[in-house]
mmCIF file of C-alpha atoms in Angstrom:
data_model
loop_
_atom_site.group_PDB
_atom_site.id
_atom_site.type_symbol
_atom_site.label_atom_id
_atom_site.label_comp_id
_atom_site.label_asym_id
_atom_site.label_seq_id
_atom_site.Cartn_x
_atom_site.Cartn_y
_atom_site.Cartn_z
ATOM 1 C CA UNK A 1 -83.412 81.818 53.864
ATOM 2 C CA UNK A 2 -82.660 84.772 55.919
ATOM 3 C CA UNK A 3 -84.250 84.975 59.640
ATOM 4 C CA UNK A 4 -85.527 88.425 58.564
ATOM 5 C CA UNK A 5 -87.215 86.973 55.163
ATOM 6 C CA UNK A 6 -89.087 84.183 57.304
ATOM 7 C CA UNK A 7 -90.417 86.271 60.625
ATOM 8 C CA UNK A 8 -92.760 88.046 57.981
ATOM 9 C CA UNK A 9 -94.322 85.022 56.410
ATOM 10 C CA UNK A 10 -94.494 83.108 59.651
ATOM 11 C CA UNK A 11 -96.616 86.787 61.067
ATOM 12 C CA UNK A 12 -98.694 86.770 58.183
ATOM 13 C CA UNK A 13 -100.195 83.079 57.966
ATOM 14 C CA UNK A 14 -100.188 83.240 61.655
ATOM 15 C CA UNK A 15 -102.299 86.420 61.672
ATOM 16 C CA UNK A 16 -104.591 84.174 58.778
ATOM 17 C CA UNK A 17 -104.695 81.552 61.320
ATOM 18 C CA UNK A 18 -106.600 83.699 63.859
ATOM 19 C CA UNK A 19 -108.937 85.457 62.091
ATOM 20 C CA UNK A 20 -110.657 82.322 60.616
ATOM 21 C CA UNK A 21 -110.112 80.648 64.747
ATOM 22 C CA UNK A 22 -112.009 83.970 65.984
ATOM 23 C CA UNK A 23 -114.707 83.902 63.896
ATOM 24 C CA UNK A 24 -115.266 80.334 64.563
ATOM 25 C CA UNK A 25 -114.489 80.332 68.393
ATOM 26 C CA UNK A 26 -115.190 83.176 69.855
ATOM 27 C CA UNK A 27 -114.456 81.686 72.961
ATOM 28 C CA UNK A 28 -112.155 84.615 75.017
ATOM 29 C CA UNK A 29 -109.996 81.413 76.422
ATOM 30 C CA UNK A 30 -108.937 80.186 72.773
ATOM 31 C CA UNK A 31 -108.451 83.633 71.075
ATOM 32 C CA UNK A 32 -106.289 84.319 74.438
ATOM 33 C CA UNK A 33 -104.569 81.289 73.687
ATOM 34 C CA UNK A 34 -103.691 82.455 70.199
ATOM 35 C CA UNK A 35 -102.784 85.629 71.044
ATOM 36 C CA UNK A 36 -100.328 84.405 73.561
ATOM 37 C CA UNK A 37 -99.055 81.893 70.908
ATOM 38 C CA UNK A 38 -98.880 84.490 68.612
ATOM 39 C CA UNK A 39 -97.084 87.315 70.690
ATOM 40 C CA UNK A 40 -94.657 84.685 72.003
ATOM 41 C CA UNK A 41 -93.520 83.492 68.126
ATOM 42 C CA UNK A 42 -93.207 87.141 67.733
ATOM 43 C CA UNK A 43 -90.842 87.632 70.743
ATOM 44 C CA UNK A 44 -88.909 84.569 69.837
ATOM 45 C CA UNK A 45 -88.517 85.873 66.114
ATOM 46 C CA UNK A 46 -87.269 89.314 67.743
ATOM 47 C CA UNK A 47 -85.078 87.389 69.763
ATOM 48 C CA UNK A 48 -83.976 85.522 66.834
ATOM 49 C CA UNK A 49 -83.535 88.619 64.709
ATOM 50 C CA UNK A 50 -82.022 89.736 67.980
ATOM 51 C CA UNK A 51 -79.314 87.378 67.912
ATOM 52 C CA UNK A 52 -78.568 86.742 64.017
ATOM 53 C CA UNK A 53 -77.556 90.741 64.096
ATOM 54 C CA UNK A 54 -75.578 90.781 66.990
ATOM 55 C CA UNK A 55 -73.820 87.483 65.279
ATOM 56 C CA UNK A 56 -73.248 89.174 62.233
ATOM 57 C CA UNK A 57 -72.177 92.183 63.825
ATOM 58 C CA UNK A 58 -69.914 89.996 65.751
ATOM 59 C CA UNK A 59 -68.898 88.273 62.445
ATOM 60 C CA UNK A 60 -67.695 91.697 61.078
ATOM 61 C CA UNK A 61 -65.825 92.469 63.637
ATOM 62 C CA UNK A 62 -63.886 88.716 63.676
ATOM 63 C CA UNK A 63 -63.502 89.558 60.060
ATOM 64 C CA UNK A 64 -62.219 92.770 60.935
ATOM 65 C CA UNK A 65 -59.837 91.484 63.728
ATOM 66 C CA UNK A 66 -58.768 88.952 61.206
ATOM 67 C CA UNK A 67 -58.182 91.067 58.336
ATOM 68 C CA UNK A 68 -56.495 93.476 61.086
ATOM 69 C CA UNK A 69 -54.242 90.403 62.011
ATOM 70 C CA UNK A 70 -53.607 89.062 58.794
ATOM 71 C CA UNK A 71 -52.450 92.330 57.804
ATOM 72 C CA UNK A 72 -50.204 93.054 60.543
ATOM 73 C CA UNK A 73 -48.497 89.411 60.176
ATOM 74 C CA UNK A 74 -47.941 90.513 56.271
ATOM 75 C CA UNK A 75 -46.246 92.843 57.335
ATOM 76 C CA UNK A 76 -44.279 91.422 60.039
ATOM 77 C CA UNK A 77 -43.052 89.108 57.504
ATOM 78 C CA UNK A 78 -42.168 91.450 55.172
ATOM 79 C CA UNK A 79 -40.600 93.276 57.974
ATOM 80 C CA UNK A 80 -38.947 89.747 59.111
ATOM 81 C CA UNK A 81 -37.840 89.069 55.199
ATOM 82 C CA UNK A 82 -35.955 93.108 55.181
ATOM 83 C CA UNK A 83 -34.121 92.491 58.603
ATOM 84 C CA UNK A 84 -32.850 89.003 57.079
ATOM 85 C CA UNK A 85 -32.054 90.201 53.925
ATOM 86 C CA UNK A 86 -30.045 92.995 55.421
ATOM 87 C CA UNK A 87 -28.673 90.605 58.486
ATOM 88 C CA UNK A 88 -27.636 88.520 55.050
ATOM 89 C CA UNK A 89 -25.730 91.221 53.366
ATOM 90 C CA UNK A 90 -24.341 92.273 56.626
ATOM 91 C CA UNK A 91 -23.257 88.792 56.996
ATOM 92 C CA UNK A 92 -21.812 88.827 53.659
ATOM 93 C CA UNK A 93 -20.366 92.265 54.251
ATOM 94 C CA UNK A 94 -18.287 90.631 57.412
ATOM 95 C CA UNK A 95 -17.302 87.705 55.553
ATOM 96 C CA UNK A 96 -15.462 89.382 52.923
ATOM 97 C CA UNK A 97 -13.992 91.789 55.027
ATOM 98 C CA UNK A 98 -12.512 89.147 57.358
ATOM 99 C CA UNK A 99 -11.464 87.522 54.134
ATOM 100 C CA UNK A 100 -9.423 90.760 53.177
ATOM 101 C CA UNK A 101 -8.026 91.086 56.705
ATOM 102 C CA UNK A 102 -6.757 87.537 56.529
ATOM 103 C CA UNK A 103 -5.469 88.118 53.450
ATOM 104 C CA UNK A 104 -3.724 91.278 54.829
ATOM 105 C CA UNK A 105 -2.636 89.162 57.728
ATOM 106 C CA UNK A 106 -0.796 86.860 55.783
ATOM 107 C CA UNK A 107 0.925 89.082 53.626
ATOM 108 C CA UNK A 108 2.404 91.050 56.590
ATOM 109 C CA UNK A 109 3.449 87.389 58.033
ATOM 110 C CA UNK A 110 5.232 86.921 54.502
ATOM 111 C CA UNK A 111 6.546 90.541 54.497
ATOM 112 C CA UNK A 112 7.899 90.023 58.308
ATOM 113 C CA UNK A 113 9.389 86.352 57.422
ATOM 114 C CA UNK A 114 11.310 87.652 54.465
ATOM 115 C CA UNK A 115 12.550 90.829 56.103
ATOM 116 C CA UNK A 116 13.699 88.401 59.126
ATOM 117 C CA UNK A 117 15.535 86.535 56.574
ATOM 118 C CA UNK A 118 16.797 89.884 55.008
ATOM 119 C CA UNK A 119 18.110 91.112 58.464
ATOM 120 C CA UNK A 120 19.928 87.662 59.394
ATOM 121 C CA UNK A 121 21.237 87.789 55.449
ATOM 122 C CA UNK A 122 22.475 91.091 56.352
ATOM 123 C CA UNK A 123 24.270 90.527 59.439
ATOM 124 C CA UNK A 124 26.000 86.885 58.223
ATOM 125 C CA UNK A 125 27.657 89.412 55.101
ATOM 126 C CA UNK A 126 28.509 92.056 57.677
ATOM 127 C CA UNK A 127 30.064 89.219 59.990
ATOM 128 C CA UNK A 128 31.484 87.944 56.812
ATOM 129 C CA UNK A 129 32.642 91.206 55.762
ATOM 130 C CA UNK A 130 34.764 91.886 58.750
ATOM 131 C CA UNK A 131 36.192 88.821 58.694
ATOM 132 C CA UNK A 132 37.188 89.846 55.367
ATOM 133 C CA UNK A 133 38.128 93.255 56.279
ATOM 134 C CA UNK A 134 40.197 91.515 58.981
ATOM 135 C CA UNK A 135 42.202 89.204 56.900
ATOM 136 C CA UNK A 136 42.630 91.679 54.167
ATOM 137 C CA UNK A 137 44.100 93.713 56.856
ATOM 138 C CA UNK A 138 46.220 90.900 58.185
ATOM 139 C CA UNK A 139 47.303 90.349 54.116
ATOM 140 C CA UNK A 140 47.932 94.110 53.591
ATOM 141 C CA UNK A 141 49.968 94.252 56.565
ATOM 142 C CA UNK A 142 51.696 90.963 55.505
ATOM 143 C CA UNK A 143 52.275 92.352 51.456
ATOM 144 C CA UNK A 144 53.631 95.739 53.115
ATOM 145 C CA UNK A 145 55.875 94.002 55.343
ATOM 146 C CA UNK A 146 57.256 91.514 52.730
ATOM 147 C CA UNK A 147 57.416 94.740 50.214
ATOM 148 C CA UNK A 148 59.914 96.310 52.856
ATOM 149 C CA UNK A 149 61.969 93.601 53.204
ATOM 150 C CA UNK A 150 62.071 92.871 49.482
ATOM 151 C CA UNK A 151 62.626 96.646 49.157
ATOM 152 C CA UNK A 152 65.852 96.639 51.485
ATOM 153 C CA UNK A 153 67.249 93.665 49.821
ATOM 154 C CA UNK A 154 67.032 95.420 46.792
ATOM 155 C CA UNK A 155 69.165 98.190 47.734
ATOM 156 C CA UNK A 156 71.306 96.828 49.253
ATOM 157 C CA UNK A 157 71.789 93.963 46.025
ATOM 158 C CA UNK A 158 71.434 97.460 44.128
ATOM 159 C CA UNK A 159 74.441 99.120 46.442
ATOM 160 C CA UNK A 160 76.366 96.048 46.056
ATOM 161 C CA UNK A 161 76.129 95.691 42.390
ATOM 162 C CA UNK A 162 77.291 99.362 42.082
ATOM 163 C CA UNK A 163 80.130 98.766 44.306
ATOM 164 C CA UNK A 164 81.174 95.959 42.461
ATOM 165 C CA UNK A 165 81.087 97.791 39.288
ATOM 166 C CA UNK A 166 82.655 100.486 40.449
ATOM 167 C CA UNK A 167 85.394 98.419 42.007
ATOM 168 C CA UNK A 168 86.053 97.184 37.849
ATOM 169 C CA UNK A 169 85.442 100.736 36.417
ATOM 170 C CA UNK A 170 88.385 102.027 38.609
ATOM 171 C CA UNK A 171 90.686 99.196 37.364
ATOM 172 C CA UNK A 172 93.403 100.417 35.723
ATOM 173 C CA UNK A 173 96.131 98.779 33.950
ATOM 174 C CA UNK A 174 98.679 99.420 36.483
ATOM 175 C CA UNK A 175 96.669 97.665 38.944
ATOM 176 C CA UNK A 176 95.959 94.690 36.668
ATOM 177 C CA UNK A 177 99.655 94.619 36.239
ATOM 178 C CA UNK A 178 100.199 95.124 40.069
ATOM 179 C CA UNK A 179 97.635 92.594 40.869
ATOM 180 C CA UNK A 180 99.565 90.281 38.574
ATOM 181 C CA UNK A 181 96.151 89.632 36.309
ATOM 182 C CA UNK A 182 96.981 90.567 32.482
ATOM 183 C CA UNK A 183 94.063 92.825 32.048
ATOM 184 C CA UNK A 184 95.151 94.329 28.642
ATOM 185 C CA UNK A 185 93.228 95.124 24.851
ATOM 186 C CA UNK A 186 90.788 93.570 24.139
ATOM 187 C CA UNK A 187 89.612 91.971 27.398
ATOM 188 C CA UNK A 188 89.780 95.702 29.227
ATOM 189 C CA UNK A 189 87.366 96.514 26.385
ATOM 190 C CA UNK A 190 85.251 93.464 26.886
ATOM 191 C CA UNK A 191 85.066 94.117 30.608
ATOM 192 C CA UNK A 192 84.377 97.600 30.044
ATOM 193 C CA UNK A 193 81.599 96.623 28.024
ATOM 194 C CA UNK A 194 80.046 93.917 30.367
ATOM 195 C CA UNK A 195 80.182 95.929 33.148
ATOM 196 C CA UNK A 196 77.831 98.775 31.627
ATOM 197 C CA UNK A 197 75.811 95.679 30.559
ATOM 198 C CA UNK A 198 75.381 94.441 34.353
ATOM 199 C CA UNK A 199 75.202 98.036 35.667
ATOM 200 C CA UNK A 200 71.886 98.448 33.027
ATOM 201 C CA UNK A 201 70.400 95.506 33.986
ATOM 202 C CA UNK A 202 70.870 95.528 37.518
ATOM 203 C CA UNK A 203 69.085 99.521 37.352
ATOM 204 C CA UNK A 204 66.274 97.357 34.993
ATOM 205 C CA UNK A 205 66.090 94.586 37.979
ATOM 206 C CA UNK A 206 65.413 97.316 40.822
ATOM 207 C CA UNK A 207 62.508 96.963 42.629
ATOM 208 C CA UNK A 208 60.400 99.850 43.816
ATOM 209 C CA UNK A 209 57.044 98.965 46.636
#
């Protein structure tokens, strides 16, 4: 029961109580008695009333302050749960990026390594070239020098061949005679013959560089 609902139950039987007291004492010292009783039950139930509204106003507001708090902590949380949600997908974020960079990294490292290897590739066949160049040089020069030497022995067999054959086109039969060698018929003809024979193949034999 309510403070409120029993102050005006206690005031009326105590107001019952004193009628019935005055009319059978109507001695001044127990009526003053009675109303002192009375008026101090009265002050203690506006006391009481007193206090259970200032408590309940004081209630509210706790409630108040509480709902108040409990509100703002819903929302720090909810504030809380945003920032780590995005700190999260931030994180994420960062974590596949340095994944691509890495990735990036290492292919430039491959690209590097390989064009390293390119370049030294490179220079060995250059070195190797000019060595190449050199001695093909050194073999050109060789070829060209053996050519010219082949070349001058070949005129010179050529100019001797001629000679030679010239030397039995001019014999005559007088000379044959004159040289004592029977040169005559026949075996003019035949020499005749194999002298055009070694002239031809000595002109097929010629070398040219």
């Amino acid at each position: 029961m309510s403070p409120r609902h029993f102050f005006l139950p206690t005031l009326l039987i105590c107001s019952g109580l004193a009628l019935p007291l005055r009319a059978a004492d109507p001695a001044p010292s127990a009526e003053s008695r009675l109303r002192d009783t009375l008026r101090s039950t009265m002050a203690q139930l506006q006391t009481a009333e007193s206090d259970r509204v200032a408590a309940q106003a004081a209630k509210a507001d706790l409630e108040q302050k509480n709902k108040d708090l409990a509100e703002q902590l819903k929302a720090v949380l909810k504030q809380e749960e945003a920032d780590k949600a995005a700190a999260d997908k931030t994180h994420a974020a960062l974590k596949a990026q340095l994944v691509v960079e890495f990735a990036e990294v290492a292919k430039l490292k491959e690209a590097l390594a390989e064009s390293q290897a390119a370049h030294a590739r490179a220079e060995a066949a250059l070195h190797a070239a000019g060595e190449t160049g050199a001695k093909l040089t050194l073999d050109i020069r060789a070829a060209q020098s053996r050519a010219d030497d082949l070349f001058r022995k070949n005129q010179n067999l050529y100019k001797l061949g001629l000679e030679i054959l010239q030397r039995y086109e001019k014999f005559s039969l007088g000379e044959a005679l004159a040289a004592k060698e029977p040169f005559v018929g026949s075996r003019r003809a035949r020499l005749e013959t194999e002298a055009q024979d070694y002239s031809d193949k000595l002109r097929e034999q010629k070398s040219t560089p």
